[in-house]
mmCIF file of C-alpha atoms in Angstrom:
data_model
loop_
_atom_site.group_PDB
_atom_site.id
_atom_site.type_symbol
_atom_site.label_atom_id
_atom_site.label_comp_id
_atom_site.label_asym_id
_atom_site.label_seq_id
_atom_site.Cartn_x
_atom_site.Cartn_y
_atom_site.Cartn_z
ATOM 1 C CA MET A 18 13.745 7.096 21.784
ATOM 2 C CA GLN A 19 15.913 10.059 20.890
ATOM 3 C CA PRO A 20 16.855 12.366 23.762
ATOM 4 C CA PRO A 21 14.510 15.376 23.793
ATOM 5 C CA SER A 22 15.672 18.411 21.860
ATOM 6 C CA ARG A 23 15.312 21.923 23.253
ATOM 7 C CA ARG A 24 13.121 22.813 20.288
ATOM 8 C CA THR A 25 10.414 20.367 21.330
ATOM 9 C CA PHE A 26 10.408 21.186 25.047
ATOM 10 C CA LEU A 27 7.287 23.319 24.620
ATOM 11 C CA ALA A 28 5.239 20.315 23.617
ATOM 12 C CA LEU A 29 2.245 19.615 25.828
ATOM 13 C CA GLY A 30 3.744 21.815 28.502
ATOM 14 C CA LEU A 31 5.687 18.738 29.600
ATOM 15 C CA LEU A 32 9.131 20.222 29.247
ATOM 16 C CA LEU A 33 9.180 23.994 29.375
ATOM 17 C CA THR A 34 12.567 25.426 30.260
ATOM 18 C CA THR A 35 11.985 27.577 33.327
ATOM 19 C CA GLY A 36 13.956 29.228 36.082
ATOM 20 C CA GLY A 37 12.605 26.586 38.440
ATOM 21 C CA ALA A 38 13.824 23.691 36.352
ATOM 22 C CA LEU A 39 14.445 20.446 38.125
ATOM 23 C CA THR A 40 18.175 19.868 38.223
ATOM 24 C CA ALA A 41 19.069 16.295 37.406
ATOM 25 C CA CYS A 42 22.462 16.583 39.042
ATOM 26 C CA THR A 43 22.320 17.894 42.574
ATOM 27 C CA ASP A 44 26.024 18.650 42.605
ATOM 28 C CA SER A 45 28.957 18.772 40.237
ATOM 29 C CA HIS A 46 30.347 15.420 41.331
ATOM 30 C CA ASP A 47 30.615 12.976 38.460
ATOM 31 C CA GLY A 48 33.226 10.604 39.805
ATOM 32 C CA LYS A 49 36.141 12.495 38.202
ATOM 33 C CA ASP A 50 39.179 13.929 40.000
ATOM 34 C CA ALA A 51 38.713 17.581 40.906
ATOM 35 C CA THR A 52 42.114 18.653 39.618
ATOM 36 C CA GLU A 53 44.558 16.769 37.449
ATOM 37 C CA GLY A 54 47.698 15.954 39.422
ATOM 38 C CA GLU A 55 45.937 16.308 42.758
ATOM 39 C CA HIS A 56 45.879 13.316 45.064
ATOM 40 C CA ARG A 57 42.846 11.258 44.179
ATOM 41 C CA ARG A 58 40.063 11.594 46.710
ATOM 42 C CA PRO A 59 38.010 8.562 47.720
ATOM 43 C CA ASP A 60 34.918 8.304 45.566
ATOM 44 C CA PRO A 61 31.896 6.913 47.449
ATOM 45 C CA ASP A 62 30.426 5.880 44.095
ATOM 46 C CA GLU A 63 33.436 3.747 43.172
ATOM 47 C CA PRO A 64 32.129 0.416 44.584
ATOM 48 C CA VAL A 65 28.822 0.936 42.779
ATOM 49 C CA ARG A 66 30.572 1.796 39.520
ATOM 50 C CA LEU A 67 32.850 -1.237 39.816
ATOM 51 C CA ARG A 68 29.882 -3.568 40.301
ATOM 52 C CA ALA A 69 28.068 -1.999 37.365
ATOM 53 C CA VAL A 70 31.127 -2.224 35.117
ATOM 54 C CA ALA A 71 31.705 -5.867 36.058
ATOM 55 C CA ALA A 72 28.103 -6.725 35.200
ATOM 56 C CA THR A 73 28.454 -4.925 31.875
ATOM 57 C CA ASP A 74 31.681 -6.790 31.120
ATOM 58 C CA THR A 75 29.794 -10.049 31.527
ATOM 59 C CA LEU A 76 27.072 -8.792 29.221
ATOM 60 C CA LEU A 77 29.547 -7.650 26.559
ATOM 61 C CA ALA A 78 31.280 -11.018 26.729
ATOM 62 C CA GLY A 79 27.921 -12.674 26.130
ATOM 63 C CA TYR A 80 27.367 -10.594 23.013
ATOM 64 C CA ASP A 81 30.862 -11.413 21.759
ATOM 65 C CA ALA A 82 30.408 -15.133 22.343
ATOM 66 C CA LEU A 83 27.085 -15.218 20.523
ATOM 67 C CA LEU A 84 28.320 -13.099 17.626
ATOM 68 C CA ALA A 85 31.404 -15.282 17.236
ATOM 69 C CA GLY A 86 29.297 -18.442 17.197
ATOM 70 C CA PRO A 87 25.620 -19.287 16.715
ATOM 71 C CA GLY A 88 24.544 -15.651 16.430
ATOM 72 C CA ALA A 89 26.888 -14.670 13.614
ATOM 73 C CA GLY A 90 23.964 -14.532 11.198
ATOM 74 C CA GLN A 91 22.097 -12.125 13.500
ATOM 75 C CA ALA A 92 24.828 -9.509 13.572
ATOM 76 C CA ALA A 93 22.540 -6.826 12.138
ATOM 77 C CA GLN A 94 20.325 -7.134 15.219
ATOM 78 C CA LEU A 95 22.980 -7.847 17.838
ATOM 79 C CA GLN A 96 25.739 -5.397 16.976
ATOM 80 C CA PRO A 97 23.698 -2.210 17.610
ATOM 81 C CA LEU A 98 22.619 -3.579 20.996
ATOM 82 C CA ARG A 99 26.201 -4.466 21.863
ATOM 83 C CA ALA A 100 27.327 -0.993 20.843
ATOM 84 C CA GLU A 101 24.816 0.517 23.267
ATOM 85 C CA ALA A 102 26.038 -1.800 26.039
ATOM 86 C CA ALA A 103 29.583 -0.582 25.353
ATOM 87 C CA GLN A 104 28.332 2.998 25.682
ATOM 88 C CA HIS A 105 26.813 2.042 29.027
ATOM 89 C CA ARG A 106 30.133 0.646 30.204
ATOM 90 C CA ALA A 107 31.995 3.784 29.216
ATOM 91 C CA ALA A 108 29.522 5.947 31.130
ATOM 92 C CA LEU A 109 29.568 3.711 34.201
ATOM 93 C CA ALA A 110 33.378 3.562 34.224
ATOM 94 C CA ALA A 111 33.796 7.342 34.080
ATOM 95 C CA GLY A 112 36.206 8.435 36.795
ATOM 96 C CA LEU A 113 37.399 4.953 37.725
ATOM 97 C CA PRO A 114 41.160 4.711 38.140
ATOM 98 C CA GLY A 115 43.675 2.797 36.076
ATOM 99 C CA ALA A 116 42.716 -0.334 34.204
ATOM 100 C CA GLN A 117 38.983 -0.081 34.847
ATOM 101 C CA ALA A 118 38.674 3.289 33.133
ATOM 102 C CA SER A 119 40.983 2.516 30.224
ATOM 103 C CA SER A 120 39.386 -0.839 29.500
ATOM 104 C CA SER A 121 36.025 0.822 28.902
ATOM 105 C CA ALA A 122 37.361 2.351 25.716
ATOM 106 C CA ALA A 123 38.772 -0.998 24.665
ATOM 107 C CA SER A 124 35.432 -2.692 25.265
ATOM 108 C CA ALA A 125 33.639 -0.064 23.218
ATOM 109 C CA SER A 126 35.944 -0.579 20.256
ATOM 110 C CA ALA A 127 36.233 -4.367 20.438
ATOM 111 C CA THR A 128 34.812 -6.269 17.499
ATOM 112 C CA PRO A 129 32.892 -9.542 17.817
ATOM 113 C CA GLY A 130 35.281 -12.439 18.155
ATOM 114 C CA SER A 131 38.180 -10.260 19.319
ATOM 115 C CA ALA A 132 39.856 -10.695 22.669
ATOM 116 C CA SER A 133 38.211 -7.722 24.326
ATOM 117 C CA PRO A 134 38.801 -7.082 28.030
ATOM 118 C CA SER A 135 35.195 -7.976 28.748
ATOM 119 C CA ALA A 136 35.478 -11.328 27.021
ATOM 120 C CA SER A 137 38.748 -12.295 28.700
ATOM 121 C CA ALA A 138 37.483 -11.313 32.135
ATOM 122 C CA THR A 139 34.220 -13.205 31.971
ATOM 123 C CA GLY A 140 34.797 -16.121 29.644
ATOM 124 C CA GLY A 141 32.787 -18.509 31.802
ATOM 125 C CA ALA A 142 29.652 -16.410 31.639
ATOM 126 C CA ALA A 143 30.114 -15.881 27.915
ATOM 127 C CA ALA A 144 30.236 -19.602 27.275
ATOM 128 C CA ALA A 145 26.689 -19.919 28.621
ATOM 129 C CA VAL A 146 25.308 -17.495 26.020
ATOM 130 C CA THR A 147 24.591 -19.724 23.050
ATOM 131 C CA SER A 148 21.278 -18.256 21.869
ATOM 132 C CA THR A 149 19.424 -14.972 21.663
ATOM 133 C CA ALA A 150 17.110 -16.243 24.399
ATOM 134 C CA ALA A 151 20.074 -16.707 26.735
ATOM 135 C CA LEU A 152 21.388 -13.264 25.844
ATOM 136 C CA ALA A 153 17.958 -11.722 26.426
ATOM 137 C CA SER A 154 17.834 -13.334 29.851
ATOM 138 C CA LEU A 155 21.304 -11.978 30.635
ATOM 139 C CA GLU A 156 20.203 -8.480 29.574
ATOM 140 C CA ARG A 157 17.214 -8.671 31.892
ATOM 141 C CA GLN A 158 19.301 -9.978 34.800
ATOM 142 C CA THR A 159 21.874 -7.238 34.269
ATOM 143 C CA ALA A 160 19.101 -4.626 34.254
ATOM 144 C CA GLN A 161 17.952 -5.979 37.604
ATOM 145 C CA THR A 162 21.402 -5.666 39.160
ATOM 146 C CA ARG A 163 21.465 -1.964 38.317
ATOM 147 C CA LEU A 164 18.361 -1.400 40.425
ATOM 148 C CA ALA A 165 19.826 -3.030 43.536
ATOM 149 C CA ASP A 166 22.405 -0.250 43.793
ATOM 150 C CA LEU A 167 20.089 2.740 43.375
ATOM 151 C CA GLY A 168 20.098 3.498 47.085
ATOM 152 C CA ALA A 169 23.891 3.280 47.361
ATOM 153 C CA ALA A 170 24.602 5.676 44.494
ATOM 154 C CA SER A 171 24.911 9.447 44.377
ATOM 155 C CA PRO A 172 21.956 11.224 42.743
ATOM 156 C CA GLN A 173 23.637 11.549 39.354
ATOM 157 C CA LEU A 174 24.874 7.956 39.315
ATOM 158 C CA ALA A 175 21.449 6.690 40.425
ATOM 159 C CA ARG A 176 19.930 8.534 37.463
ATOM 160 C CA LEU A 177 22.448 6.882 35.134
ATOM 161 C CA LEU A 178 21.808 3.431 36.641
ATOM 162 C CA ALA A 179 18.055 3.828 36.182
ATOM 163 C CA SER A 180 18.529 4.858 32.556
ATOM 164 C CA VAL A 181 20.933 2.018 31.790
ATOM 165 C CA SER A 182 18.654 -0.480 33.529
ATOM 166 C CA THR A 183 15.770 0.727 31.380
ATOM 167 C CA ALA A 184 17.903 0.339 28.257
ATOM 168 C CA GLY A 185 18.695 -3.216 29.309
ATOM 169 C CA VAL A 186 15.002 -4.031 29.614
ATOM 170 C CA LEU A 187 14.434 -2.608 26.128
ATOM 171 C CA HIS A 188 17.287 -4.786 24.831
ATOM 172 C CA ALA A 189 15.771 -7.851 26.470
ATOM 173 C CA VAL A 190 12.415 -7.093 24.867
ATOM 174 C CA ALA A 191 14.067 -6.651 21.467
ATOM 175 C CA LEU A 192 15.684 -10.065 21.944
ATOM 176 C CA GLY A 193 12.405 -11.714 22.920
ATOM 177 C CA ASP A 194 12.453 -11.726 26.744
ATOM 178 C CA THR A 195 9.289 -10.052 28.028
ATOM 179 C CA ALA A 196 9.642 -11.006 31.712
ATOM 180 C CA PRO A 197 9.488 -7.863 33.860
ATOM 181 C CA PRO A 198 12.549 -7.084 35.990
ATOM 182 C CA THR A 199 12.556 -7.396 39.760
ATOM 183 C CA VAL A 200 14.917 -5.768 42.219
ATOM 184 C CA PRO A 201 17.394 -8.376 43.557
ATOM 185 C CA ALA A 202 18.829 -8.373 47.052
ATOM 186 C CA PRO A 203 21.657 -5.845 47.352
ATOM 187 C CA GLY A 204 25.212 -7.072 46.986
ATOM 188 C CA PRO A 205 27.985 -6.562 49.550
ATOM 189 C CA GLY A 206 28.437 -2.888 50.314
ATOM 190 C CA SER A 207 25.211 -1.944 48.597
ATOM 191 C CA ALA A 208 22.484 0.026 50.301
ATOM 192 C CA SER A 209 19.582 -0.942 48.137
ATOM 193 C CA PRO A 210 16.362 0.937 48.795
ATOM 194 C CA SER A 211 14.409 -2.284 48.742
ATOM 195 C CA ALA A 212 15.822 -5.766 48.685
ATOM 196 C CA SER A 213 12.493 -7.312 47.892
ATOM 197 C CA GLY A 214 10.834 -4.488 45.995
ATOM 198 C CA SER A 215 9.479 -5.443 42.622
ATOM 199 C CA LEU A 216 9.135 -3.661 39.352
ATOM 200 C CA SER A 217 6.875 -6.400 38.119
ATOM 201 C CA PRO A 218 3.120 -5.989 37.806
ATOM 202 C CA SER A 219 1.178 -5.850 41.036
ATOM 203 C CA SER A 220 -0.485 -8.896 42.525
ATOM 204 C CA SER A 221 -3.780 -7.821 41.040
ATOM 205 C CA GLY A 222 -2.336 -8.306 37.602
ATOM 206 C CA ALA A 223 -2.183 -4.652 36.654
ATOM 207 C CA GLY A 224 1.207 -3.299 35.805
ATOM 208 C CA SER A 225 3.610 -2.444 33.057
ATOM 209 C CA SER A 226 4.192 -5.157 30.527
ATOM 210 C CA ALA A 227 7.808 -5.659 29.597
ATOM 211 C CA SER A 228 6.674 -6.279 26.056
ATOM 212 C CA GLY A 229 6.099 -2.563 25.726
ATOM 213 C CA SER A 230 2.312 -2.692 25.586
ATOM 214 C CA PRO A 231 0.637 0.042 27.614
ATOM 215 C CA SER A 232 -0.395 -1.089 31.066
ATOM 216 C CA ALA A 233 -3.300 -0.213 33.296
ATOM 217 C CA ALA A 234 -1.636 0.491 36.623
ATOM 218 C CA PRO A 235 1.910 1.298 37.686
ATOM 219 C CA SER A 236 3.340 0.131 40.961
ATOM 220 C CA GLY A 237 2.703 2.179 44.079
ATOM 221 C CA ALA A 238 4.466 5.356 45.090
ATOM 222 C CA GLY A 239 6.918 5.728 47.918
ATOM 223 C CA SER A 240 6.036 6.494 51.507
ATOM 224 C CA ALA A 241 4.614 9.971 52.006
ATOM 225 C CA ALA A 242 6.255 10.184 55.429
ATOM 226 C CA ALA A 243 9.691 10.132 53.798
ATOM 227 C CA VAL A 244 9.064 13.012 51.378
ATOM 228 C CA GLY A 245 11.280 16.025 52.076
ATOM 229 C CA PRO A 246 11.030 19.525 50.570
ATOM 230 C CA GLU A 247 13.240 18.767 47.559
ATOM 231 C CA ALA A 248 11.348 15.555 46.870
ATOM 232 C CA VAL A 249 8.022 17.402 47.133
ATOM 233 C CA THR A 250 9.160 19.747 44.362
ATOM 234 C CA ALA A 251 10.238 16.808 42.211
ATOM 235 C CA PHE A 252 6.961 14.956 42.702
ATOM 236 C CA GLN A 253 5.004 18.129 41.893
ATOM 237 C CA THR A 254 6.972 18.248 38.644
ATOM 238 C CA ALA A 255 6.085 14.635 37.906
ATOM 239 C CA LEU A 256 2.432 15.283 38.753
ATOM 240 C CA SER A 257 2.292 18.236 36.353
ATOM 241 C CA ALA A 258 3.793 16.048 33.641
ATOM 242 C CA GLU A 259 1.161 13.373 34.240
ATOM 243 C CA HIS A 260 -1.613 15.978 33.994
ATOM 244 C CA ALA A 261 -0.233 16.976 30.593
ATOM 245 C CA ALA A 262 0.095 13.344 29.500
ATOM 246 C CA ILE A 263 -3.533 12.656 30.394
ATOM 247 C CA TYR A 264 -4.626 15.637 28.314
ATOM 248 C CA GLY A 265 -2.471 14.426 25.437
ATOM 249 C CA TYR A 266 -3.864 10.910 25.509
ATOM 250 C CA GLY A 267 -7.352 12.364 25.282
ATOM 251 C CA VAL A 268 -6.297 13.826 21.937
ATOM 252 C CA VAL A 269 -4.585 10.573 20.917
ATOM 253 C CA GLY A 270 -7.657 8.448 21.612
ATOM 254 C CA ALA A 271 -9.941 10.785 19.684
ATOM 255 C CA ARG A 272 -7.842 10.404 16.530
ATOM 256 C CA LEU A 273 -7.423 6.626 16.571
ATOM 257 C CA PRO A 274 -9.845 4.150 14.988
ATOM 258 C CA GLU A 275 -11.870 1.858 17.207
ATOM 259 C CA ASP A 276 -9.307 -0.953 17.113
ATOM 260 C CA GLN A 277 -6.361 -2.275 19.106
ATOM 261 C CA GLN A 278 -4.547 1.051 18.881
ATOM 262 C CA ARG A 279 -7.375 2.860 20.602
ATOM 263 C CA ALA A 280 -7.545 0.108 23.211
ATOM 264 C CA ASP A 281 -3.822 0.566 23.808
ATOM 265 C CA ALA A 282 -4.328 4.313 24.164
ATOM 266 C CA ARG A 283 -7.073 3.736 26.736
ATOM 267 C CA THR A 284 -4.785 1.413 28.680
ATOM 268 C CA ALA A 285 -1.953 3.944 28.609
ATOM 269 C CA LEU A 286 -4.337 6.705 29.690
ATOM 270 C CA ALA A 287 -5.434 4.587 32.648
ATOM 271 C CA ALA A 288 -1.781 4.035 33.613
ATOM 272 C CA HIS A 289 -1.120 7.766 33.627
ATOM 273 C CA GLN A 290 -4.291 8.444 35.611
ATOM 274 C CA THR A 291 -3.166 5.886 38.185
ATOM 275 C CA ARG A 292 0.286 7.433 38.380
ATOM 276 C CA ARG A 293 -1.280 10.907 38.738
ATOM 277 C CA ASP A 294 -3.464 9.656 41.582
ATOM 278 C CA ALA A 295 -0.447 8.095 43.306
ATOM 279 C CA TRP A 296 1.506 11.363 43.192
ATOM 280 C CA GLN A 297 -1.518 13.293 44.471
ATOM 281 C CA ARG A 298 -1.878 10.920 47.433
ATOM 282 C CA LEU A 299 1.826 11.072 48.187
ATOM 283 C CA LEU A 300 1.927 14.862 48.081
ATOM 284 C CA GLY A 301 -1.230 15.207 50.132
ATOM 285 C CA GLY A 302 0.194 12.829 52.717
ATOM 286 C CA ALA A 303 3.318 14.978 52.899
ATOM 287 C CA GLY A 304 1.231 18.059 53.671
ATOM 288 C CA ALA A 305 1.603 19.639 50.229
ATOM 289 C CA THR A 306 -1.158 20.850 47.923
ATOM 290 C CA PRO A 307 -0.869 18.827 44.692
ATOM 291 C CA ASN A 308 -0.491 20.839 41.499
ATOM 292 C CA ALA A 309 -3.716 21.126 39.526
ATOM 293 C CA ALA A 310 -4.006 20.442 35.816
ATOM 294 C CA ALA A 311 -3.971 23.377 33.424
ATOM 295 C CA ALA A 312 -7.082 24.221 31.434
ATOM 296 C CA GLY A 313 -5.341 23.090 28.249
ATOM 297 C CA TYR A 314 -1.977 22.350 26.719
ATOM 298 C CA GLN A 315 -0.211 23.328 23.525
ATOM 299 C CA LEU A 316 0.348 20.361 21.221
ATOM 300 C CA PRO A 317 3.766 19.983 19.566
ATOM 301 C CA PHE A 318 2.259 19.482 16.112
ATOM 302 C CA PRO A 319 -1.173 19.139 14.509
ATOM 303 C CA VAL A 320 -2.864 15.822 15.311
ATOM 304 C CA ALA A 321 -5.392 15.252 12.552
ATOM 305 C CA ASP A 322 -5.137 11.510 11.923
ATOM 306 C CA ALA A 323 -4.130 8.177 13.430
ATOM 307 C CA ALA A 324 -0.504 8.434 12.322
ATOM 308 C CA ALA A 325 -0.075 11.784 14.042
ATOM 309 C CA ALA A 326 -1.844 10.422 17.121
ATOM 310 C CA GLY A 327 0.695 7.612 17.361
ATOM 311 C CA ARG A 328 3.540 10.112 17.060
ATOM 312 C CA LEU A 329 1.990 12.203 19.812
ATOM 313 C CA ALA A 330 1.761 9.172 22.116
ATOM 314 C CA ALA A 331 5.433 8.373 21.481
ATOM 315 C CA HIS A 332 6.295 12.029 22.108
ATOM 316 C CA ILE A 333 4.425 12.089 25.425
ATOM 317 C CA GLU A 334 6.101 8.949 26.725
ATOM 318 C CA THR A 335 9.564 10.022 25.581
ATOM 319 C CA ARG A 336 9.239 13.358 27.372
ATOM 320 C CA LEU A 337 8.090 11.588 30.520
ATOM 321 C CA THR A 338 11.239 9.447 30.548
ATOM 322 C CA THR A 339 13.177 12.678 31.096
ATOM 323 C CA VAL A 340 10.884 13.675 33.948
ATOM 324 C CA TYR A 341 11.285 10.341 35.706
ATOM 325 C CA ALA A 342 15.038 10.091 35.167
ATOM 326 C CA ASP A 343 15.294 13.467 36.895
ATOM 327 C CA LEU A 344 12.985 12.237 39.650
ATOM 328 C CA VAL A 345 15.367 9.340 40.379
ATOM 329 C CA ALA A 346 18.102 11.893 41.094
ATOM 330 C CA ALA A 347 15.875 14.098 43.226
ATOM 331 C CA VAL A 348 14.575 11.520 45.708
ATOM 332 C CA ASP A 349 16.022 8.941 48.094
ATOM 333 C CA GLY A 350 15.334 5.463 49.370
ATOM 334 C CA THR A 351 12.451 3.430 48.027
ATOM 335 C CA GLN A 352 11.272 6.441 46.042
ATOM 336 C CA ARG A 353 14.217 5.927 43.689
ATOM 337 C CA THR A 354 12.907 2.481 42.859
ATOM 338 C CA THR A 355 9.459 3.957 42.258
ATOM 339 C CA ALA A 356 10.882 6.627 39.953
ATOM 340 C CA ALA A 357 12.984 4.061 38.074
ATOM 341 C CA ASP A 358 9.844 1.965 37.664
ATOM 342 C CA ALA A 359 8.021 4.930 36.131
ATOM 343 C CA LEU A 360 10.960 5.614 33.801
ATOM 344 C CA ARG A 361 10.917 2.014 32.599
ATOM 345 C CA GLU A 362 7.149 1.991 32.044
ATOM 346 C CA CYS A 363 7.263 5.181 29.973
ATOM 347 C CA ALA A 364 10.195 3.900 27.916
ATOM 348 C CA LEU A 365 8.353 0.672 27.150
ATOM 349 C CA ARG A 366 5.249 2.565 26.109
ATOM 350 C CA ALA A 367 7.328 4.914 23.960
ATOM 351 C CA ARG A 368 8.804 1.865 22.232
ATOM 352 C CA HIS A 369 5.304 0.458 21.756
ATOM 353 C CA TRP A 370 4.254 3.667 19.976
ATOM 354 C CA GLY A 371 7.284 3.611 17.694
ATOM 355 C CA ALA A 372 9.691 6.049 19.322
ATOM 356 C CA ALA A 373 13.257 5.878 18.025
ATOM 357 C CA PRO A 374 15.688 3.981 20.283
ATOM 358 C CA THR A 375 18.354 5.661 22.379
ATOM 359 C CA ALA A 376 21.180 4.196 24.434
ATOM 360 C CA PHE A 377 20.246 6.277 27.481
ATOM 361 C CA PRO A 378 16.469 6.582 27.971
ATOM 362 C CA GLY A 379 15.538 9.783 29.745
ATOM 363 C CA ILE A 380 18.995 11.375 29.847
ATOM 364 C CA PRO A 381 21.473 12.863 27.378
ATOM 365 C CA ASP A 382 24.397 10.714 26.295
ATOM 366 C CA PRO A 383 26.905 11.210 29.151
ATOM 367 C CA ALA A 384 29.733 11.355 26.613
ATOM 368 C CA ALA A 385 28.157 14.472 25.115
ATOM 369 C CA ALA A 386 26.719 16.015 28.288
ATOM 370 C CA PRO A 387 28.549 18.796 30.154
ATOM 371 C CA ALA A 388 30.432 17.478 33.157
ATOM 372 C CA SER A 389 28.733 19.866 35.568
ATOM 373 C CA GLY A 390 25.274 18.603 34.731
ATOM 374 C CA ALA A 391 23.202 21.489 33.451
ATOM 375 C CA PRO A 392 19.597 21.699 34.645
ATOM 376 C CA THR A 393 17.118 19.772 32.599
ATOM 377 C CA ALA A 394 13.750 21.111 31.619
ATOM 378 C CA ALA A 395 10.893 21.175 34.079
ATOM 379 C CA PRO A 396 7.408 19.973 33.168
ATOM 380 C CA THR A 397 5.517 23.247 33.617
ATOM 381 C CA PRO A 398 2.004 23.237 32.151
ATOM 382 C CA ALA A 399 1.415 25.661 29.278
ATOM 383 C CA ALA A 400 -2.191 26.707 29.375
ATOM 384 C CA THR A 401 -3.811 27.474 26.075
ATOM 385 C CA GLY A 402 -6.279 29.774 27.693
#
């Protein structure tokens, strides 16, 4: 899924740039020193970044071991995934002092079979990766570890962790592991929002399939009692985006033949209706009046046939990944896990509908993004009249 371009923000009213845009970064802190030459200030995100970098080093070592051995013939599949993992490491290591920061560049440029810092640091873990199935499992496990630190991270870092975790799930799916991730118990020093919370389907069997197929029901929303004013605004934004998605899927379903594609569209529509209902309940419980749907929405392009309908579905889900990545940064506690869950579900559905891959689902590439974190676009409905 390519990061959304400004030119397509008008689509479906999901991502109109407005003065009230939801800011993904609540402050200018990005883990970097304020002034070069100044004494380095303690960074509360540093322990989280170090854990994330260490997990990524293990993952990169696994790729290197497989590419240097049994997976050499699968380089065309594995090397792009490894390159994305190296991008993740560079983003997670941003602002770390000394060897940790400099080794991220070395990991990104290391070639399979070379003595990269990641491989030398985690040789034992790499030795266990002797098949794509083992690597897929390691990708999924690494994605899970990102989620355990959501509650301990600053808003911007939590947003990055949720995006990178989602990318890891997409990698695992590409490698054949369709098991949904669960949130592990937090590590030392972590303040996980939920040690036992799960991103897997609910006990009733409804949930988001890690295979990328649309699912009928997302996991529940966070506690309404914990919703503050800023979070209310963010959830209203998410609710408006779900209203637009539901409208869009009505168009998608009408243009698809009565086959598996239409069944998938119905399932995705049901998932968005469930998510809409969850946000309405949460907002109502917090004493807010939930945003209503607009009378209609402007489509990003004509949808006259099944091919265009599939593109529209991919477009809807891709735009929603941006909404939910921003929601991760705007809320606290268990609500971050809920928002990360929604981001993952939308990314999997976007993949199912054929959206192009991206290393950072829902956010711009941190290497190209401005350090101050410019506001992202808000999902304001665009009524057609």
